[in-house]
JSON list of C-alpha atoms in Angstrom, two decimals:
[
{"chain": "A", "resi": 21, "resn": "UNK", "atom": "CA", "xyz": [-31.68, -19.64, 4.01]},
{"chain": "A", "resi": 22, "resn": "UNK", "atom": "CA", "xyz": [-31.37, -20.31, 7.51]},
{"chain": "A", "resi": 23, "resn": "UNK", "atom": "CA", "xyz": [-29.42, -23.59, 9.00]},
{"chain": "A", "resi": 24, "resn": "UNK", "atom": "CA", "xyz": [-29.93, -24.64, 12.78]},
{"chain": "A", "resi": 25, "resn": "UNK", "atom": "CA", "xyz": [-27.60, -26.94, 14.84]},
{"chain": "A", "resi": 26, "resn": "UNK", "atom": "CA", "xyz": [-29.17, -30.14, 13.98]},
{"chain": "A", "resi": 27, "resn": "UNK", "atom": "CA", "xyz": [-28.78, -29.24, 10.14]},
{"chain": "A", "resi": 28, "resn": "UNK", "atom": "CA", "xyz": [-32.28, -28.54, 8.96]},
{"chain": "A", "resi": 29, "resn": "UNK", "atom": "CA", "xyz": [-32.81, -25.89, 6.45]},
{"chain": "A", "resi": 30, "resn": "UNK", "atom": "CA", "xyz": [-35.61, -22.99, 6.42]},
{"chain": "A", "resi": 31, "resn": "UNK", "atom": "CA", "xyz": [-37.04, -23.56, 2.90]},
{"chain": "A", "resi": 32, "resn": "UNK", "atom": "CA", "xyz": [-37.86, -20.28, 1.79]},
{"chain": "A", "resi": 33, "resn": "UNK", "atom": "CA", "xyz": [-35.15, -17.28, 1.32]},
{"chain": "A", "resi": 34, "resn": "UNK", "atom": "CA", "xyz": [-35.46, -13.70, 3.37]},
{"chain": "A", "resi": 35, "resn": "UNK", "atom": "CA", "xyz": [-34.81, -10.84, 0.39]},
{"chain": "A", "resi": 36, "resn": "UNK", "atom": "CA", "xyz": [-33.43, -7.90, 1.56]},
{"chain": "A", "resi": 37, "resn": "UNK", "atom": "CA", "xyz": [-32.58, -4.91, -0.46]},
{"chain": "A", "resi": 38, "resn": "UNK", "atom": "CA", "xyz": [-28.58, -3.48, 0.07]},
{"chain": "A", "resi": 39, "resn": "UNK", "atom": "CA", "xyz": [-27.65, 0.07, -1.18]},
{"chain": "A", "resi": 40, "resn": "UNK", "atom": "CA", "xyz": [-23.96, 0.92, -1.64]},
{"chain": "A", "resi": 41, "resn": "UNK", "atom": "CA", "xyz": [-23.45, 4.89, -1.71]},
{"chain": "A", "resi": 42, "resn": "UNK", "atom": "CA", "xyz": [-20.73, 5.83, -3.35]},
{"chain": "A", "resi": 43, "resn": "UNK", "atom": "CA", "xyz": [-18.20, 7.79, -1.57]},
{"chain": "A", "resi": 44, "resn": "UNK", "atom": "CA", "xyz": [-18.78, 12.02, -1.95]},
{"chain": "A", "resi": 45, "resn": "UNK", "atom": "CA", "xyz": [-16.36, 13.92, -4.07]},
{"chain": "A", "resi": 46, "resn": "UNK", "atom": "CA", "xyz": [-15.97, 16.86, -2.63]},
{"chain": "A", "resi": 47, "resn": "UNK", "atom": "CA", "xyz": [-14.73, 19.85, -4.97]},
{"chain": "A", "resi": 48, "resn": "UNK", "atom": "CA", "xyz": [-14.08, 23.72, -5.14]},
{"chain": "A", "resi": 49, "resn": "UNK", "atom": "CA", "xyz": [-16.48, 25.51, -6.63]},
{"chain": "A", "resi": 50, "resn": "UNK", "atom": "CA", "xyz": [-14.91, 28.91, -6.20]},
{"chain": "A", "resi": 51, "resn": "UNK", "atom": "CA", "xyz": [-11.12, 28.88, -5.50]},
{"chain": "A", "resi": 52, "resn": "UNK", "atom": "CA", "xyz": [-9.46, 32.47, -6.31]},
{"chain": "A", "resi": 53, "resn": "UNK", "atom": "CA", "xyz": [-5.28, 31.78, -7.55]},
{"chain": "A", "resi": 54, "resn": "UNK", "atom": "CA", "xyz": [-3.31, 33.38, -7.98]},
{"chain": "A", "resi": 55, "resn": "UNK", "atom": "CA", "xyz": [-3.75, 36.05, -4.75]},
{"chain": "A", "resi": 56, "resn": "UNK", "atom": "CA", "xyz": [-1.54, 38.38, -3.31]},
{"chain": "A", "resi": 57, "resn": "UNK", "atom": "CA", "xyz": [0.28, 38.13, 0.10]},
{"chain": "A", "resi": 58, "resn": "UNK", "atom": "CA", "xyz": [-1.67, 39.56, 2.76]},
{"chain": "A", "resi": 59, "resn": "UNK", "atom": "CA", "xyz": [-5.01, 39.98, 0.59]},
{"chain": "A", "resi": 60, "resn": "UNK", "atom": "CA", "xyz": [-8.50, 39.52, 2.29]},
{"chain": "A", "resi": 61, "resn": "UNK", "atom": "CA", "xyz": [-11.67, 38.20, 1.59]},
{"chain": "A", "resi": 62, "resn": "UNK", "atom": "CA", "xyz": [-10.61, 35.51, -0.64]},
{"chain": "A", "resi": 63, "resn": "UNK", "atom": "CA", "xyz": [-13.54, 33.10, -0.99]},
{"chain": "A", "resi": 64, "resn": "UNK", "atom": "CA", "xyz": [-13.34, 29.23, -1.03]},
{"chain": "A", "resi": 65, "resn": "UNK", "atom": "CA", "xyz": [-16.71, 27.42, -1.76]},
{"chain": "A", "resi": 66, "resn": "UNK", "atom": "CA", "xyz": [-17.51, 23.86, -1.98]},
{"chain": "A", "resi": 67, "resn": "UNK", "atom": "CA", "xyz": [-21.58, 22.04, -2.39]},
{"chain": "A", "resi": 68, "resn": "UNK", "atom": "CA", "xyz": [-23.93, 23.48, -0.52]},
{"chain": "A", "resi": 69, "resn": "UNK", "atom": "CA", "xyz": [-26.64, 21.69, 1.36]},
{"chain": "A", "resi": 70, "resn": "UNK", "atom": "CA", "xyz": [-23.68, 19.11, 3.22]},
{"chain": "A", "resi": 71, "resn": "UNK", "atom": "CA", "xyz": [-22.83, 18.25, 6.95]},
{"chain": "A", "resi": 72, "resn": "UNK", "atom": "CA", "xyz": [-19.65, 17.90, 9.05]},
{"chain": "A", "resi": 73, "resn": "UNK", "atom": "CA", "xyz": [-17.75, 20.20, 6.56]},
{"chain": "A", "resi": 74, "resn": "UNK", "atom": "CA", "xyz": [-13.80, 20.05, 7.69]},
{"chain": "A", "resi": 75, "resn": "UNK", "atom": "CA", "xyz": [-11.58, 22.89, 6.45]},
{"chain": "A", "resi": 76, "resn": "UNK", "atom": "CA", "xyz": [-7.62, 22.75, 6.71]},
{"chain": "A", "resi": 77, "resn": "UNK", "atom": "CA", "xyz": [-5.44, 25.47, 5.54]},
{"chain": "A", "resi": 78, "resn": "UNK", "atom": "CA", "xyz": [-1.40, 26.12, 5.07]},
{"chain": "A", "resi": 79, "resn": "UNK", "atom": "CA", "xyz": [-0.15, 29.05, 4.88]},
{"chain": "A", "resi": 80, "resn": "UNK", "atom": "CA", "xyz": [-2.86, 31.57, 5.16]},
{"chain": "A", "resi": 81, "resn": "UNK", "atom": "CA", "xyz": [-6.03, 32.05, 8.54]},
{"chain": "A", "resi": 82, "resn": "UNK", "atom": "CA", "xyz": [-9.60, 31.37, 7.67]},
{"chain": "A", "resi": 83, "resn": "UNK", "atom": "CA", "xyz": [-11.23, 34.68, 8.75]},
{"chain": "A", "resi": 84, "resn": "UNK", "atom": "CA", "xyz": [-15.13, 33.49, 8.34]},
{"chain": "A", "resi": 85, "resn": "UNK", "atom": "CA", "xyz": [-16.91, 31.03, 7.56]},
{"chain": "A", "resi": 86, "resn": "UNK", "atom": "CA", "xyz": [-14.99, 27.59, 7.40]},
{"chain": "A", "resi": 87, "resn": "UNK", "atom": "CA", "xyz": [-16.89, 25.95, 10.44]},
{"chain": "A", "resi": 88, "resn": "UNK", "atom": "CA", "xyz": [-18.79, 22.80, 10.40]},
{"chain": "A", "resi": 89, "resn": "UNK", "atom": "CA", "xyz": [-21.90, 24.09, 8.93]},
{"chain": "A", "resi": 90, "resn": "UNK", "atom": "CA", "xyz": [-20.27, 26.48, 6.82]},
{"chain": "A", "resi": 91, "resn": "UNK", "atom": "CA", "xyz": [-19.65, 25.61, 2.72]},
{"chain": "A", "resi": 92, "resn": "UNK", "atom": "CA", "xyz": [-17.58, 28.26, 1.93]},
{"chain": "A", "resi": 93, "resn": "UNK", "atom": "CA", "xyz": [-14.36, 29.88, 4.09]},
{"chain": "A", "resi": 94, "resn": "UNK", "atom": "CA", "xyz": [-13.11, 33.48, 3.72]},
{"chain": "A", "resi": 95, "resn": "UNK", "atom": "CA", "xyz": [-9.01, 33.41, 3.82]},
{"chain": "A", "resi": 96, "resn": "UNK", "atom": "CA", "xyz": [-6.32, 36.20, 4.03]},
{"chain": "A", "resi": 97, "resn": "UNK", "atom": "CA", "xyz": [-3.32, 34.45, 2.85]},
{"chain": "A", "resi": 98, "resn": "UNK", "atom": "CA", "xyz": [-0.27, 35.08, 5.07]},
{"chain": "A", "resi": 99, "resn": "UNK", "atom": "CA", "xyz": [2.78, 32.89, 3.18]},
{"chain": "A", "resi": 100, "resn": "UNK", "atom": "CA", "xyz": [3.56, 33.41, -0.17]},
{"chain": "A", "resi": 101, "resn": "UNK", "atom": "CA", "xyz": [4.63, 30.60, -2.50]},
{"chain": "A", "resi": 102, "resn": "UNK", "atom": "CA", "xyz": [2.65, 27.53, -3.12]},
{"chain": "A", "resi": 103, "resn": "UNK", "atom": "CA", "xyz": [-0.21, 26.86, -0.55]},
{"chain": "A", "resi": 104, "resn": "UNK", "atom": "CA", "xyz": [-3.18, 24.89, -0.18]},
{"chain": "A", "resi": 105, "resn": "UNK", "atom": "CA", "xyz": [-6.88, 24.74, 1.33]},
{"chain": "A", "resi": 106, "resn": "UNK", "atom": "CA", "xyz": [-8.62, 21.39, 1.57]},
{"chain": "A", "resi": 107, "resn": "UNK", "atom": "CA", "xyz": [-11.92, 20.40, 2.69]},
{"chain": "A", "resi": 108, "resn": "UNK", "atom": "CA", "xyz": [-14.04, 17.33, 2.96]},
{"chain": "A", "resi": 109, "resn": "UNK", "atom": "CA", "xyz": [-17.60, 16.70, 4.18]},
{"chain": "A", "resi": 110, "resn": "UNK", "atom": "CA", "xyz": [-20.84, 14.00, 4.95]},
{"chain": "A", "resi": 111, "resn": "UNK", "atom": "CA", "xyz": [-23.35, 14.15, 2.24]},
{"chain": "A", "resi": 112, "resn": "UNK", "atom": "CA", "xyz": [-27.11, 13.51, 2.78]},
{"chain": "A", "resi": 113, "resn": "UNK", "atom": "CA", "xyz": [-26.42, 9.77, 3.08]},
{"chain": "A", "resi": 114, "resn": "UNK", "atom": "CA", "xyz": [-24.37, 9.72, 5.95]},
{"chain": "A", "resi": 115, "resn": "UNK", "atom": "CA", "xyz": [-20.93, 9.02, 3.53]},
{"chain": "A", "resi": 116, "resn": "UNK", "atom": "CA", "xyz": [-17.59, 11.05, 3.99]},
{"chain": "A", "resi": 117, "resn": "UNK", "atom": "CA", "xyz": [-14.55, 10.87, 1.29]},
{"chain": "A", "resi": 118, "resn": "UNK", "atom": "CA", "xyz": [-11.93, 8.57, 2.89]},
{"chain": "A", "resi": 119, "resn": "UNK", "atom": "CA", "xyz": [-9.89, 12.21, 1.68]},
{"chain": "A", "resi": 120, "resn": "UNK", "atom": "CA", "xyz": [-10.49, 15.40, 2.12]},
{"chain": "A", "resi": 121, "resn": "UNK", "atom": "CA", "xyz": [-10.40, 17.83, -1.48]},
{"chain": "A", "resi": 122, "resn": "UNK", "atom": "CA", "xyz": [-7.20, 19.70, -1.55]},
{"chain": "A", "resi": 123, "resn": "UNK", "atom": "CA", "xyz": [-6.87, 23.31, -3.72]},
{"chain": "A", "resi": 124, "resn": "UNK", "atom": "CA", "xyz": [-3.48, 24.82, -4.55]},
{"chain": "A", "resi": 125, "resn": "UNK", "atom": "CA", "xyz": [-3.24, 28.11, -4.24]},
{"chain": "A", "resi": 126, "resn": "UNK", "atom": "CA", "xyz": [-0.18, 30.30, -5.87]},
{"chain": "A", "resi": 127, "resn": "UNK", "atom": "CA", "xyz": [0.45, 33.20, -3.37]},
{"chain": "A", "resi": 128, "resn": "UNK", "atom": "CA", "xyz": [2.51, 35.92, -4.58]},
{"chain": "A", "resi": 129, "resn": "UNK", "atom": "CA", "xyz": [5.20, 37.98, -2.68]},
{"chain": "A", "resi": 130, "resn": "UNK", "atom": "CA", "xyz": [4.48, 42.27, -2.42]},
{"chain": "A", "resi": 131, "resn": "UNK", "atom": "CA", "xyz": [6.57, 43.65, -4.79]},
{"chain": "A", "resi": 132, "resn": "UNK", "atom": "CA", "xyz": [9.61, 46.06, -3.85]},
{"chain": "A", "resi": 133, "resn": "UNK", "atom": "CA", "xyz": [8.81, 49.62, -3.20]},
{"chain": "A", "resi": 134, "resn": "UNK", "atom": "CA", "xyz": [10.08, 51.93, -6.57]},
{"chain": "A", "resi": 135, "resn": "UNK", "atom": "CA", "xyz": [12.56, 54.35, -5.73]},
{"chain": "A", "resi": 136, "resn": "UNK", "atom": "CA", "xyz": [13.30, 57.85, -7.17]},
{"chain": "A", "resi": 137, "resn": "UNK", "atom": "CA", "xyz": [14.09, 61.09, -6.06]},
{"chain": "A", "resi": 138, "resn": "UNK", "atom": "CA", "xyz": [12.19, 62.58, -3.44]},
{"chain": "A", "resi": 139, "resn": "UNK", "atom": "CA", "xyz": [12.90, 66.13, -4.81]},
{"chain": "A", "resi": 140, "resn": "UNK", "atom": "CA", "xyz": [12.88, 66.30, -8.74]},
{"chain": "A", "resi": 141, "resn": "UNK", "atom": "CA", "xyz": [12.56, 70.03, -10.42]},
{"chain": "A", "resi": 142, "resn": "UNK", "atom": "CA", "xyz": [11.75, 71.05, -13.58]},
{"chain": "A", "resi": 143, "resn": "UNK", "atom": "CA", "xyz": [11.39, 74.05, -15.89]},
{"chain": "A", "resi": 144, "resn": "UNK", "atom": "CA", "xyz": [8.37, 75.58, -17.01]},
{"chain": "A", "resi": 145, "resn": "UNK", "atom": "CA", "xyz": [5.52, 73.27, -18.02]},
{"chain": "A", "resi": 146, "resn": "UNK", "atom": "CA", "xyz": [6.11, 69.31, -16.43]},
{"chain": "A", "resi": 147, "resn": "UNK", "atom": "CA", "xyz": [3.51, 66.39, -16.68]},
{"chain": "A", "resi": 148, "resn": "UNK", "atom": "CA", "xyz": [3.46, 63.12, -15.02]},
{"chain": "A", "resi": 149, "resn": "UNK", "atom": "CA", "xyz": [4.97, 61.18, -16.87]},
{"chain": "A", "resi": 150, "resn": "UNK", "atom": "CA", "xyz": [8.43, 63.41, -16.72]},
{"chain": "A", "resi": 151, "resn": "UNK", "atom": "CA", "xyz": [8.54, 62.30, -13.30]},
{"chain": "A", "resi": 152, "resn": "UNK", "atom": "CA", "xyz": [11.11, 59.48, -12.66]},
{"chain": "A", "resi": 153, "resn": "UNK", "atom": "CA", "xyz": [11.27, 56.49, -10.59]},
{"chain": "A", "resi": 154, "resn": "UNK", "atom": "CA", "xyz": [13.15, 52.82, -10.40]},
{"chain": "A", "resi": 155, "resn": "UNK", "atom": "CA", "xyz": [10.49, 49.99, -10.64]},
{"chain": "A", "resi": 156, "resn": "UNK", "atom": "CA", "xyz": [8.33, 48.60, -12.98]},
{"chain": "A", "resi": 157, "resn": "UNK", "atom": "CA", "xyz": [4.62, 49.19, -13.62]},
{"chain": "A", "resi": 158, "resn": "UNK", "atom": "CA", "xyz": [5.06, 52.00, -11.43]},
{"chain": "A", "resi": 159, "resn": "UNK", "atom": "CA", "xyz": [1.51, 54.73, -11.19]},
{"chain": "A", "resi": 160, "resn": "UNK", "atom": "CA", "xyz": [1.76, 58.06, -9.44]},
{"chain": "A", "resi": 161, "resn": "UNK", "atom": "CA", "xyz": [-0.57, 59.05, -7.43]},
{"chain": "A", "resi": 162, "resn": "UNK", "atom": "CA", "xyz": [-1.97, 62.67, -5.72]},
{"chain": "A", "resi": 163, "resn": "UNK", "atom": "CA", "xyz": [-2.58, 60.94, -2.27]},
{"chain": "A", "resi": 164, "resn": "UNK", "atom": "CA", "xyz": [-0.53, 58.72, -0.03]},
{"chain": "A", "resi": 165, "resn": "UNK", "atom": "CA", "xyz": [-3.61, 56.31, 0.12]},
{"chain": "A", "resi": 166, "resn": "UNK", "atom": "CA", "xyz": [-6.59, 55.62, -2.14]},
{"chain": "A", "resi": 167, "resn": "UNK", "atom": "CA", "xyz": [-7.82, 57.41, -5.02]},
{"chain": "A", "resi": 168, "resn": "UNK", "atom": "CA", "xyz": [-6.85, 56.62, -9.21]},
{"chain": "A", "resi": 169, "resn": "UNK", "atom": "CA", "xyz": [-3.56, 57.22, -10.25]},
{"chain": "A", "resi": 170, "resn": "UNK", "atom": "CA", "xyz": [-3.11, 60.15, -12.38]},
{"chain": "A", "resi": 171, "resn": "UNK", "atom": "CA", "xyz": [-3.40, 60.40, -15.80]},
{"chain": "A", "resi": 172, "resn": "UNK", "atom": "CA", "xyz": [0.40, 60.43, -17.47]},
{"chain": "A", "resi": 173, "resn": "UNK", "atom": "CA", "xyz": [-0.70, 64.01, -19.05]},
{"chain": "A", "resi": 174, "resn": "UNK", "atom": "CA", "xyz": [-1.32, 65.43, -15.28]},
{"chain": "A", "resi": 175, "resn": "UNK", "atom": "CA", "xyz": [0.51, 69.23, -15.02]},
{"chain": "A", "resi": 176, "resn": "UNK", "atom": "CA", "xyz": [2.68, 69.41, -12.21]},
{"chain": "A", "resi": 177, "resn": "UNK", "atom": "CA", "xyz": [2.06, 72.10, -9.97]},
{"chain": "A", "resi": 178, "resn": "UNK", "atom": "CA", "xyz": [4.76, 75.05, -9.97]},
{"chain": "A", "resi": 179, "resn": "UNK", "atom": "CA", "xyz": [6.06, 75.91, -6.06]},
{"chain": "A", "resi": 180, "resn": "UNK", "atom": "CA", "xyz": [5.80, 72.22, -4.81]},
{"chain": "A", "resi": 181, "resn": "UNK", "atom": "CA", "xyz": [2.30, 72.85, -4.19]},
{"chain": "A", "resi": 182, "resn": "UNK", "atom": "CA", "xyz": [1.22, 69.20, -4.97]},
{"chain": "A", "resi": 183, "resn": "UNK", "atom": "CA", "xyz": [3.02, 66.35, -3.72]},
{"chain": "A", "resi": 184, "resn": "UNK", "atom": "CA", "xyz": [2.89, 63.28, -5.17]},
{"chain": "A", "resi": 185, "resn": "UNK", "atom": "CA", "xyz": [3.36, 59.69, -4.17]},
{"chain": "A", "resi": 186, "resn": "UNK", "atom": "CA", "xyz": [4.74, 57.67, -5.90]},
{"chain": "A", "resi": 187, "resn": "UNK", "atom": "CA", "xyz": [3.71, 53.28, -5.70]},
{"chain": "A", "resi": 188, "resn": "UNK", "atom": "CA", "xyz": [4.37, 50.40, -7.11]},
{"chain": "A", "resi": 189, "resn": "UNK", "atom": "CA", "xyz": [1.49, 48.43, -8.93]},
{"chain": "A", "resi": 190, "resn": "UNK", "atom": "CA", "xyz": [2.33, 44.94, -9.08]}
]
């Protein structure tokens, strides 16, 4: 009802219909931890089908995705310890969270290198596993990069004709 300066009143009522929206609530719906320092393509998703999508990230670099249009973001984490991705967005009716959705995310350290000696010798018949080495969870290897680690009942070659390296598995 409508009053004008010299007080009269508009009988009838104007109706109007009011929606409230409630607030988004944005959420992870893939969120890899714990990782390992330095390891890539980590994937962080959140709902699809959203606008305005923020990202924010300590202690690791979004290396795709992670834009404005983008709901997921691919990370290599560079810090280990506890860190965190967040991200917020506009849903389809125009509403943003007043905060954006923050994920921990438990980095862990490389372990230490093993140590042993770079020259062991044996007599006669030798396997893998009579190889030595300081560490734990520690694999041997035929190849200073890639392949499977070798089978514990491996024969050692005679005349140093194999070398293997040895890692550390963490």
């Amino acid at each position: 009802i409508k009053t004008n300066t010299n007080g009269c009143s508009d009988s009838a009522a104007t109706g109007i219909n009011v929606v409230v929206n409630l607030l988004p609530a944005p959420s992870f719906t893939t969120a890899p931890t714990p990782v390992c320092l330095n390891s890539t393509g980590n994937v962080y998703t959140t709902q699809n089908g959203m606008t305005n999508y923020s990202w924010s990230i300590l202690g690791g670099t979004i290396t795709s995705g992670g834009t404005t249009t983008d709901n997921s973001a691919t990370v290599t984490w560079t810090s280990a310890g506890s860190q965190s991705i967040s991200v917020n967005y506009t849903d389809g009716n125009g509403c943003t969270a007043t905060s954006a959705t923050s994920q921990s995310v438990t980095v862990t350290g490389l372990p230490s290198a093993p140590t042993g000696s770079s020259l062991q010798s044996f007599c006669d018949s030798a396997t893998v596993v009579d190889l030595t080495a300081a560490g734990t969870a520690i694999q041997w290897y035929a190849a200073s990069s890639g392949g499977s680690p070798l089978a514990l009942s491996t024969s050692l070659v005679n005349g140093n004709k194999k070398i293997l390296m040895l890692l550390h598995k963490n």
